[in-house]
Short mmCIF file of C-alpha atoms in Angstrom, two decimals:
data_model
loop_
_atom_site.label_atom_id
_atom_site.label_comp_id
_atom_site.label_asym_id
_atom_site.label_seq_id
_atom_site.Cartn_x
_atom_site.Cartn_y
_atom_site.Cartn_z
CA MET N 1 32.79 -32.09 -199.43
CA THR N 2 30.19 -31.83 -202.22
CA GLN N 3 30.47 -28.70 -204.30
CA VAL N 4 27.71 -26.27 -203.39
CA GLY N 5 27.32 -25.16 -206.98
CA ASP N 6 26.72 -28.63 -208.47
CA ALA N 7 23.33 -28.99 -210.18
CA ASP N 8 21.70 -31.82 -212.07
CA THR N 9 21.28 -31.46 -215.81
CA VAL N 10 17.55 -30.67 -215.73
CA THR N 11 17.94 -27.99 -213.07
CA LEU N 12 20.92 -26.46 -214.83
CA ARG N 13 19.00 -26.33 -218.12
CA LYS N 14 16.14 -24.45 -216.41
CA VAL N 15 18.58 -22.07 -214.76
CA ILE N 16 20.36 -21.32 -218.05
CA THR N 17 17.03 -20.74 -219.80
CA GLY N 18 15.76 -18.43 -217.07
CA ALA N 19 18.90 -16.32 -216.95
CA SER N 20 19.40 -16.27 -220.72
CA ILE N 21 15.87 -15.33 -221.77
CA GLY N 22 15.89 -12.26 -219.57
CA ASN N 23 19.25 -11.19 -220.91
CA ALA N 24 18.14 -11.81 -224.51
CA VAL N 25 15.09 -9.59 -223.91
CA GLU N 26 17.31 -6.88 -222.42
CA TRP N 27 19.68 -6.85 -225.38
CA PHE N 28 16.81 -7.06 -227.85
CA ASP N 29 15.51 -3.88 -226.21
CA PHE N 30 18.89 -2.14 -226.41
CA ALA N 31 19.60 -3.37 -229.92
CA ILE N 32 16.42 -2.08 -231.51
CA TYR N 33 17.22 1.40 -230.20
CA GLY N 34 20.54 1.29 -232.02
CA PHE N 35 19.10 -0.19 -235.21
CA LEU N 36 16.29 2.39 -235.25
CA ALA N 37 18.55 5.35 -234.38
CA THR N 38 17.89 7.22 -237.63
CA PHE N 39 14.08 6.91 -237.21
CA ILE N 40 14.28 7.98 -233.57
CA ALA N 41 16.42 10.97 -234.54
CA ALA N 42 13.82 12.03 -237.11
CA ASN N 43 10.90 11.70 -234.67
CA PHE N 44 12.33 13.08 -231.44
CA PHE N 45 14.49 16.00 -232.59
CA PRO N 46 13.75 19.06 -234.77
CA GLU N 47 14.49 18.93 -238.47
CA GLY N 48 17.67 20.50 -239.79
CA ASN N 49 21.00 18.86 -239.04
CA ASP N 50 20.78 15.08 -239.47
CA THR N 51 24.21 14.48 -237.95
CA ALA N 52 23.34 16.55 -234.86
CA ALA N 53 20.05 14.65 -234.47
CA LEU N 54 21.87 11.32 -234.74
CA LEU N 55 24.47 12.44 -232.21
CA ASN N 56 21.67 13.48 -229.84
CA THR N 57 20.06 10.08 -230.32
CA PHE N 58 23.31 8.31 -229.47
CA ALA N 59 23.79 10.71 -226.53
CA ILE N 60 20.48 9.50 -225.09
CA PHE N 61 21.62 5.95 -225.83
CA ALA N 62 24.74 6.71 -223.77
CA ALA N 63 22.78 8.43 -220.99
CA ALA N 64 21.04 5.16 -220.17
CA PHE N 65 24.41 3.63 -219.43
CA LEU N 66 25.25 6.40 -216.97
CA LEU N 67 22.39 5.06 -214.83
CA ARG N 68 23.73 1.51 -214.91
CA PRO N 69 26.17 2.04 -212.01
CA LEU N 70 23.26 3.37 -209.93
CA GLY N 71 21.32 0.24 -210.82
CA GLY N 72 24.36 -1.83 -209.87
CA PHE N 73 24.64 -0.01 -206.53
CA VAL N 74 20.96 -0.74 -205.82
CA PHE N 75 20.35 -4.19 -207.29
CA GLY N 76 23.77 -5.73 -206.54
CA PRO N 77 23.53 -5.36 -202.75
CA LEU N 78 19.85 -6.26 -202.93
CA GLY N 79 20.75 -9.50 -204.71
CA ASP N 80 23.38 -10.25 -202.05
CA ARG N 81 20.80 -9.68 -199.29
CA ILE N 82 17.45 -11.04 -200.51
CA GLY N 83 18.57 -13.46 -203.21
CA ARG N 84 19.54 -13.55 -206.87
CA HIS N 85 16.32 -14.74 -208.55
CA ARG N 86 14.01 -12.16 -206.93
CA VAL N 87 16.12 -9.28 -208.17
CA LEU N 88 16.37 -10.82 -211.65
CA ALA N 89 12.55 -10.99 -211.82
CA LEU N 90 12.28 -7.32 -210.82
CA VAL N 91 14.82 -6.00 -213.34
CA ILE N 92 13.26 -7.71 -216.36
CA LEU N 93 9.88 -6.22 -215.41
CA LEU N 94 11.33 -2.70 -215.21
CA MET N 95 13.30 -3.09 -218.43
CA SER N 96 10.34 -4.31 -220.46
CA ALA N 97 7.98 -1.65 -219.09
CA ALA N 98 10.40 1.13 -220.04
CA THR N 99 10.92 -0.27 -223.54
CA LEU N 100 7.18 -0.61 -224.07
CA ALA N 101 6.74 3.02 -223.00
CA ILE N 102 9.25 4.18 -225.65
CA GLY N 103 7.02 2.63 -228.30
CA LEU N 104 4.10 4.71 -227.02
CA LEU N 105 5.83 8.10 -226.68
CA PRO N 106 4.53 11.09 -228.69
CA THR N 107 6.99 12.69 -231.11
CA TYR N 108 8.73 16.08 -231.15
CA GLU N 109 6.16 17.33 -233.64
CA ALA N 110 3.36 16.50 -231.19
CA ILE N 111 4.74 17.73 -227.84
CA GLY N 112 7.99 19.52 -228.64
CA ILE N 113 10.94 19.34 -226.25
CA ALA N 114 9.00 17.06 -223.89
CA ALA N 115 9.43 14.21 -226.43
CA PRO N 116 13.22 13.82 -226.17
CA LEU N 117 13.01 14.42 -222.41
CA LEU N 118 10.54 11.55 -222.00
CA LEU N 119 12.70 9.40 -224.27
CA LEU N 120 15.67 10.20 -222.02
CA LEU N 121 13.65 9.28 -218.92
CA MET N 122 12.63 5.90 -220.32
CA ARG N 123 16.16 5.17 -221.49
CA CYS N 124 17.46 5.99 -218.02
CA LEU N 125 14.94 3.58 -216.50
CA GLN N 126 16.20 0.96 -218.95
CA GLY N 127 19.77 1.64 -217.88
CA PHE N 128 18.89 1.57 -214.18
CA SER N 129 17.22 -1.84 -214.49
CA ALA N 130 19.99 -3.18 -216.72
CA GLY N 131 22.41 -2.41 -213.88
CA GLY N 132 21.06 -5.46 -212.10
CA GLU N 133 20.53 -7.76 -215.08
CA TYR N 134 23.81 -8.78 -216.65
CA GLY N 135 25.91 -9.23 -213.54
CA GLY N 136 23.03 -10.83 -211.67
CA GLY N 137 22.43 -13.39 -214.38
CA ALA N 138 26.13 -14.22 -214.57
CA VAL N 139 26.36 -14.68 -210.80
CA TYR N 140 23.23 -16.82 -210.84
CA LEU N 141 24.71 -19.15 -213.47
CA ALA N 142 28.12 -19.26 -211.78
CA GLU N 143 26.64 -20.43 -208.51
CA PHE N 144 24.79 -23.30 -210.16
CA ALA N 145 27.63 -24.42 -212.45
CA GLU N 146 30.17 -27.16 -211.90
CA ASP N 147 33.78 -26.03 -211.58
CA ARG N 148 34.94 -27.87 -214.69
CA THR N 149 32.26 -26.36 -216.98
CA ARG N 150 31.60 -23.03 -215.28
CA GLY N 151 33.03 -20.93 -218.10
CA ARG N 152 30.66 -22.40 -220.67
CA THR N 153 27.68 -22.14 -218.31
CA ILE N 154 28.25 -18.48 -217.40
CA THR N 155 28.88 -17.55 -221.04
CA PHE N 156 25.28 -18.35 -221.94
CA MET N 157 24.72 -14.79 -220.71
CA VAL N 158 27.01 -13.44 -223.42
CA TRP N 159 25.60 -15.82 -226.03
CA SER N 160 22.01 -14.82 -225.27
CA GLY N 161 22.97 -11.14 -225.55
CA VAL N 162 24.21 -11.64 -229.10
CA LEU N 163 21.05 -13.62 -229.85
CA GLY N 164 19.01 -10.65 -228.62
CA PHE N 165 20.97 -8.33 -230.93
CA LEU N 166 20.36 -10.66 -233.86
CA LEU N 167 16.63 -10.89 -233.15
CA GLY N 168 16.49 -7.11 -232.92
CA SER N 169 18.25 -6.75 -236.26
CA ILE N 170 15.96 -9.27 -237.96
CA THR N 171 12.83 -7.66 -236.51
CA VAL N 172 13.79 -4.18 -237.72
CA THR N 173 14.86 -5.44 -241.15
CA LEU N 174 11.64 -7.37 -241.71
CA LEU N 175 9.65 -4.29 -240.82
CA GLU N 176 11.69 -2.12 -243.19
CA ALA N 177 11.19 -4.69 -245.96
CA GLY N 178 7.45 -4.97 -245.37
CA LEU N 179 6.57 -1.32 -244.78
CA SER N 180 6.98 1.78 -246.90
CA ALA N 181 9.51 4.41 -245.84
CA GLU N 182 6.66 6.69 -244.73
CA ALA N 183 4.96 3.96 -242.71
CA MET N 184 8.25 2.98 -241.08
CA SER N 185 8.92 6.60 -240.12
CA THR N 186 5.45 7.25 -238.71
CA TYR N 187 4.55 4.05 -236.83
CA GLY N 188 6.67 1.09 -237.98
CA TRP N 189 9.63 2.03 -235.77
CA ARG N 190 7.37 1.68 -232.72
CA ILE N 191 6.52 -2.00 -233.28
CA PRO N 192 9.78 -3.55 -231.98
CA PHE N 193 9.46 -1.53 -228.77
CA LEU N 194 5.86 -2.69 -228.30
CA ILE N 195 6.98 -6.32 -228.65
CA ALA N 196 8.99 -5.86 -225.44
CA GLY N 197 5.80 -6.03 -223.36
CA PRO N 198 4.86 -9.68 -223.99
CA LEU N 199 8.52 -10.74 -224.20
CA GLY N 200 9.12 -9.30 -220.76
CA LEU N 201 6.11 -11.10 -219.31
CA VAL N 202 7.39 -14.41 -220.67
CA GLY N 203 10.81 -13.78 -219.11
CA LEU N 204 9.20 -12.75 -215.82
CA TYR N 205 7.08 -15.91 -215.71
CA ILE N 206 10.13 -18.14 -216.27
CA ARG N 207 12.21 -16.35 -213.65
CA LEU N 208 9.46 -16.52 -211.02
CA LYS N 209 9.53 -20.31 -211.43
CA LEU N 210 13.23 -20.49 -210.53
CA ASP N 211 14.75 -21.07 -207.10
CA ASP N 212 17.75 -19.32 -205.62
CA THR N 213 21.29 -20.63 -205.94
CA PRO N 214 22.65 -23.34 -203.62
CA GLU N 215 25.49 -21.05 -202.51
CA PHE N 216 23.16 -18.20 -201.53
CA LYS N 217 20.81 -20.57 -199.71
CA GLU N 218 23.73 -21.98 -197.75
CA LEU N 219 24.82 -18.47 -196.76
CA SER N 220 21.27 -17.71 -195.68
CA ALA N 221 20.93 -20.96 -193.70
CA ASN N 222 24.19 -20.23 -191.87
CA ASP N 223 23.18 -16.60 -191.24
CA GLU N 224 26.30 -15.41 -193.09
CA ILE N 225 24.67 -12.93 -195.48
CA ALA N 226 26.53 -9.61 -195.53
CA SER N 227 24.62 -6.87 -193.71
CA SER N 228 26.09 -4.21 -196.03
CA PRO N 229 27.28 -5.99 -199.20
CA LEU N 230 28.20 -2.84 -201.11
CA ARG N 231 30.35 -1.45 -198.34
CA GLU N 232 31.93 -4.84 -197.73
CA SER N 233 32.67 -5.40 -201.42
CA ILE N 234 34.40 -2.04 -201.73
CA ARG N 235 36.37 -2.62 -198.52
CA THR N 236 37.46 -6.19 -199.17
CA SER N 237 37.39 -6.47 -202.98
CA TRP N 238 38.42 -3.04 -204.27
CA ARG N 239 41.32 -4.56 -206.22
CA GLN N 240 39.02 -7.02 -208.00
CA ILE N 241 36.54 -4.23 -208.78
CA LEU N 242 39.32 -2.20 -210.42
CA GLN N 243 40.45 -5.28 -212.36
CA VAL N 244 36.92 -5.83 -213.66
CA ILE N 245 36.73 -2.20 -214.79
CA GLY N 246 40.01 -2.44 -216.68
CA MET N 247 39.31 -5.89 -218.08
CA PHE N 248 35.93 -4.87 -219.48
CA VAL N 249 37.12 -1.75 -221.36
CA ILE N 250 37.77 -3.62 -224.62
CA PHE N 251 34.87 -5.96 -223.90
CA ASN N 252 32.49 -2.99 -224.08
CA VAL N 253 34.21 -0.88 -226.73
CA GLY N 254 34.54 -3.90 -229.02
CA TYR N 255 31.00 -5.10 -228.33
CA TYR N 256 29.31 -1.80 -229.08
CA VAL N 257 31.42 -1.08 -232.14
CA VAL N 258 30.83 -4.53 -233.64
CA PHE N 259 27.18 -5.08 -232.75
CA ALA N 260 25.66 -1.61 -232.26
CA TYR N 261 27.67 0.99 -234.19
CA LEU N 262 28.80 -0.73 -237.40
CA PRO N 263 25.30 -1.07 -238.94
CA THR N 264 25.00 2.73 -238.83
CA TYR N 265 28.64 3.08 -239.98
CA PHE N 266 27.88 0.90 -243.02
CA ILE N 267 25.02 3.17 -244.06
CA ARG N 268 26.19 6.68 -243.14
CA THR N 269 29.99 6.49 -243.50
CA LEU N 270 30.56 3.69 -246.00
CA GLU N 271 27.34 4.57 -247.89
CA PHE N 272 26.26 0.98 -248.37
CA SER N 273 22.58 0.09 -248.54
CA GLU N 274 20.51 -0.88 -245.51
CA THR N 275 20.38 -4.38 -246.99
CA GLY N 276 24.18 -4.54 -247.02
CA ALA N 277 24.30 -3.36 -243.40
CA PHE N 278 21.75 -6.01 -242.43
CA VAL N 279 23.67 -8.79 -244.16
CA SER N 280 26.85 -7.72 -242.40
CA ILE N 281 25.44 -7.47 -238.86
CA THR N 282 23.56 -10.73 -239.35
CA ALA N 283 26.75 -12.48 -240.45
CA ALA N 284 28.66 -11.03 -237.49
CA CYS N 285 25.97 -12.14 -235.03
CA LEU N 286 25.75 -15.64 -236.52
CA VAL N 287 29.52 -16.04 -236.31
CA ALA N 288 29.37 -14.96 -232.66
CA ILE N 289 26.51 -17.34 -231.88
CA VAL N 290 28.51 -20.22 -233.36
CA LEU N 291 31.85 -19.35 -231.72
CA ILE N 292 31.11 -18.03 -228.23
CA LEU N 293 30.14 -21.24 -226.42
CA PRO N 294 32.91 -23.44 -227.92
CA LEU N 295 35.45 -20.74 -227.02
CA ALA N 296 34.06 -20.61 -223.49
CA ALA N 297 34.40 -24.39 -223.25
CA LEU N 298 37.98 -24.05 -224.47
CA SER N 299 38.66 -21.61 -221.62
CA ASP N 300 37.51 -24.29 -219.17
CA ARG N 301 40.37 -26.42 -220.52
CA ILE N 302 43.23 -23.96 -221.10
CA GLY N 303 42.25 -21.12 -218.75
CA ARG N 304 40.74 -17.65 -218.94
CA ARG N 305 43.96 -15.61 -219.12
CA PRO N 306 45.26 -17.04 -222.45
CA MET N 307 41.93 -16.22 -224.11
CA LEU N 308 41.77 -12.71 -222.65
CA ILE N 309 45.33 -11.99 -223.74
CA ALA N 310 44.64 -13.33 -227.24
CA GLY N 311 41.51 -11.20 -227.63
CA SER N 312 43.05 -7.95 -226.42
CA VAL N 313 46.21 -8.45 -228.50
CA GLY N 314 44.02 -9.32 -231.49
CA PHE N 315 42.23 -5.97 -231.27
CA ALA N 316 45.45 -4.02 -230.70
CA VAL N 317 47.08 -5.57 -233.78
CA PHE N 318 44.19 -6.03 -236.23
CA ALA N 319 41.71 -3.20 -235.53
CA TYR N 320 43.46 -0.74 -237.86
CA PRO N 321 43.94 -3.10 -240.86
CA LEU N 322 40.38 -4.36 -240.50
CA PHE N 323 39.03 -0.80 -240.60
CA LEU N 324 41.13 -0.18 -243.71
CA LEU N 325 39.41 -3.23 -245.22
CA LEU N 326 36.02 -1.87 -244.14
CA ASN N 327 36.78 1.28 -246.13
CA SER N 328 38.08 -0.47 -249.25
CA GLY N 329 34.86 0.30 -251.15
CA SER N 330 33.87 -3.35 -251.56
CA LEU N 331 30.79 -4.57 -249.70
CA ALA N 332 32.16 -8.12 -249.60
CA ALA N 333 35.44 -6.89 -248.12
CA ALA N 334 33.59 -4.75 -245.57
CA ILE N 335 31.48 -7.71 -244.46
CA ALA N 336 34.64 -9.83 -244.16
CA ALA N 337 36.22 -7.12 -241.99
CA HIS N 338 33.09 -6.92 -239.84
CA ILE N 339 33.23 -10.68 -239.34
CA GLY N 340 36.93 -10.45 -238.49
CA LEU N 341 36.21 -7.90 -235.77
CA ALA N 342 33.40 -10.13 -234.48
CA VAL N 343 35.73 -13.13 -234.26
CA ILE N 344 38.25 -11.18 -232.16
CA GLU N 345 35.47 -9.90 -229.93
CA CYS N 346 34.20 -13.47 -229.47
CA VAL N 347 37.58 -14.63 -228.20
CA TYR N 348 37.48 -11.99 -225.49
CA ILE N 349 33.82 -11.93 -224.47
CA SER N 350 33.60 -15.72 -224.32
CA VAL N 351 35.65 -15.67 -221.11
CA ALA N 352 35.62 -12.15 -219.64
CA VAL N 353 32.35 -12.50 -217.71
CA SER N 354 33.44 -15.83 -216.21
CA ALA N 355 36.80 -14.40 -215.18
CA GLY N 356 35.13 -11.36 -213.63
CA VAL N 357 32.50 -13.23 -211.63
CA GLU N 358 35.03 -15.78 -210.36
CA MET N 359 37.07 -13.03 -208.67
CA PHE N 360 34.54 -12.41 -205.89
CA ALA N 361 33.39 -14.24 -202.76
CA THR N 362 29.75 -15.36 -202.55
CA ARG N 363 28.89 -12.78 -199.85
CA VAL N 364 29.65 -9.87 -202.17
CA ARG N 365 29.71 -11.47 -205.64
CA TYR N 366 26.59 -9.73 -207.01
CA SER N 367 27.65 -6.34 -205.55
CA GLY N 368 31.34 -6.51 -206.43
CA PHE N 369 31.00 -7.68 -210.01
CA GLY N 370 27.94 -5.49 -210.59
CA VAL N 371 29.72 -2.34 -209.44
CA GLY N 372 32.86 -2.96 -211.51
CA TYR N 373 31.04 -4.10 -214.63
CA ASN N 374 28.45 -1.31 -214.62
CA LEU N 375 30.97 1.45 -213.94
CA CYS N 376 32.93 0.26 -216.96
CA VAL N 377 29.81 0.00 -219.13
CA ALA N 378 28.81 3.53 -218.14
CA VAL N 379 32.14 4.99 -219.26
CA PHE N 380 33.12 2.73 -222.17
CA GLY N 381 29.92 0.96 -223.27
CA GLY N 382 27.00 3.21 -224.08
CA THR N 383 29.31 6.11 -224.90
CA THR N 384 31.09 4.17 -227.63
CA PRO N 385 28.60 4.80 -230.50
CA TYR N 386 28.59 8.50 -229.63
CA ILE N 387 32.38 8.80 -229.33
CA VAL N 388 33.21 6.94 -232.54
CA THR N 389 30.49 8.85 -234.43
CA TRP N 390 31.94 12.12 -233.12
CA LEU N 391 35.53 11.03 -233.87
CA THR N 392 34.63 10.10 -237.43
CA ALA N 393 32.74 13.36 -238.05
CA SER N 394 35.18 15.74 -236.34
CA THR N 395 38.36 14.27 -237.82
CA GLU N 396 36.75 13.45 -241.18
CA ASN N 397 38.69 10.20 -240.88
CA ALA N 398 36.66 7.03 -241.36
CA ILE N 399 39.43 4.98 -239.70
CA ALA N 400 39.18 6.95 -236.42
CA PRO N 401 37.16 4.26 -234.56
CA ALA N 402 40.11 1.86 -234.95
CA TYR N 403 42.34 4.12 -232.84
CA TYR N 404 39.77 4.10 -230.05
CA ILE N 405 39.62 0.29 -230.17
CA VAL N 406 43.42 -0.02 -230.02
CA VAL N 407 43.67 2.21 -226.93
CA ALA N 408 40.89 0.23 -225.22
CA ALA N 409 42.63 -3.05 -226.07
CA VAL N 410 45.92 -1.91 -224.56
CA ILE N 411 44.20 -0.83 -221.32
CA SER N 412 42.52 -4.22 -220.97
CA LEU N 413 45.67 -6.15 -221.87
CA VAL N 414 47.62 -4.41 -219.10
CA THR N 415 44.81 -5.25 -216.66
CA VAL N 416 44.57 -8.90 -217.72
CA LEU N 417 48.25 -9.38 -216.95
CA THR N 418 47.46 -8.61 -213.28
CA VAL N 419 44.58 -11.13 -213.05
CA ARG N 420 45.15 -14.60 -211.59
CA GLU N 421 43.81 -17.73 -213.27
CA THR N 422 40.42 -18.93 -211.94
CA ALA N 423 39.31 -21.60 -214.41
CA GLY N 424 38.44 -24.96 -212.86
CA ARG N 425 38.84 -23.73 -209.28
CA PRO N 426 36.02 -23.71 -206.70
CA LEU N 427 34.29 -20.37 -206.19
CA VAL N 428 35.36 -18.47 -203.10
CA THR N 429 32.51 -18.71 -200.61
CA ALA N 430 33.62 -16.23 -197.97
#
């Protein structure tokens, strides 16, 4: 029997582009919020306590992630009922509209308390739409991929996310280099958010040109689409949902420490220049862009579990010494430590999404993975910058984030040991 998920090279290239560009736009949108946190804090909260304003800014950053499970509950079942590509087109439209609106919001000085409330509303809309983006794109790629290269194909979602972070970092840095501090504070911070409008339209256009996956079309043709995918996924795949939650704890904690929090940590805690922070995050992103796809291809050969175990053990063992190196006082050493953390994160994230998606049957794949992934992101993803900022400030210990990483790594390692190997095997269709 011919594999349902097989696709010719041209079709697969279009599918990867369509899924990846939307994800890159999403993570560009999320990244610029993190990179512009200090400017947002100054514009949307009253003057006085800079640390409190920054914590409030990260709290709103985290609030968006609390809406992701709701988005997963809505868009996951919708994707299992009406098709993957239609939902992916809808979520990129919502995400880009919300990001564009942030760039147009009046400040606290202009409208008072309504400013942070509107910021919170737009961030929640971003989080709601993102609840259908990441898992949906991964499912879409999985159902087009060949068994022997599925890990590499799915991992274009992860790769494009890092690319979006890098583009966000470069955009913000170029603006800071080209504009005065006053100009950046008054209007320059808005520009990256305004860019989201045309970027979203490009992503929407590409996605509207795509067709649905062969596996979903076969389900539809055979009238086997689940009538209540969410209920069915919870009833039949509750174990897999719990495994995804546990497996993605270090995925999210590591990701948001390495790519979202450390630029701020470099400036506020380590007291390096913004240029030093930019060089470090750029180096970390470039290393990730180079490593992620080859590591994913390696997982197609040796399996997902060895890579997941290696990544979680790597964080458990090396997080503390790498944070000591970050705090050595040397910019070169700090950048090296940042790269080291990025390398460990790459080992894990290069296979985690593939392993998670492969756990579920086609009937409930979008719902099951979306629920597990987004619940984990809500608790351990968007909250990470806030928690590690609070830990560092309250304990007056710059190494505190390392402890949080170690605990997350142990949780994920224990979970990974319960997961069966899925590399190279056909997807479960029913």
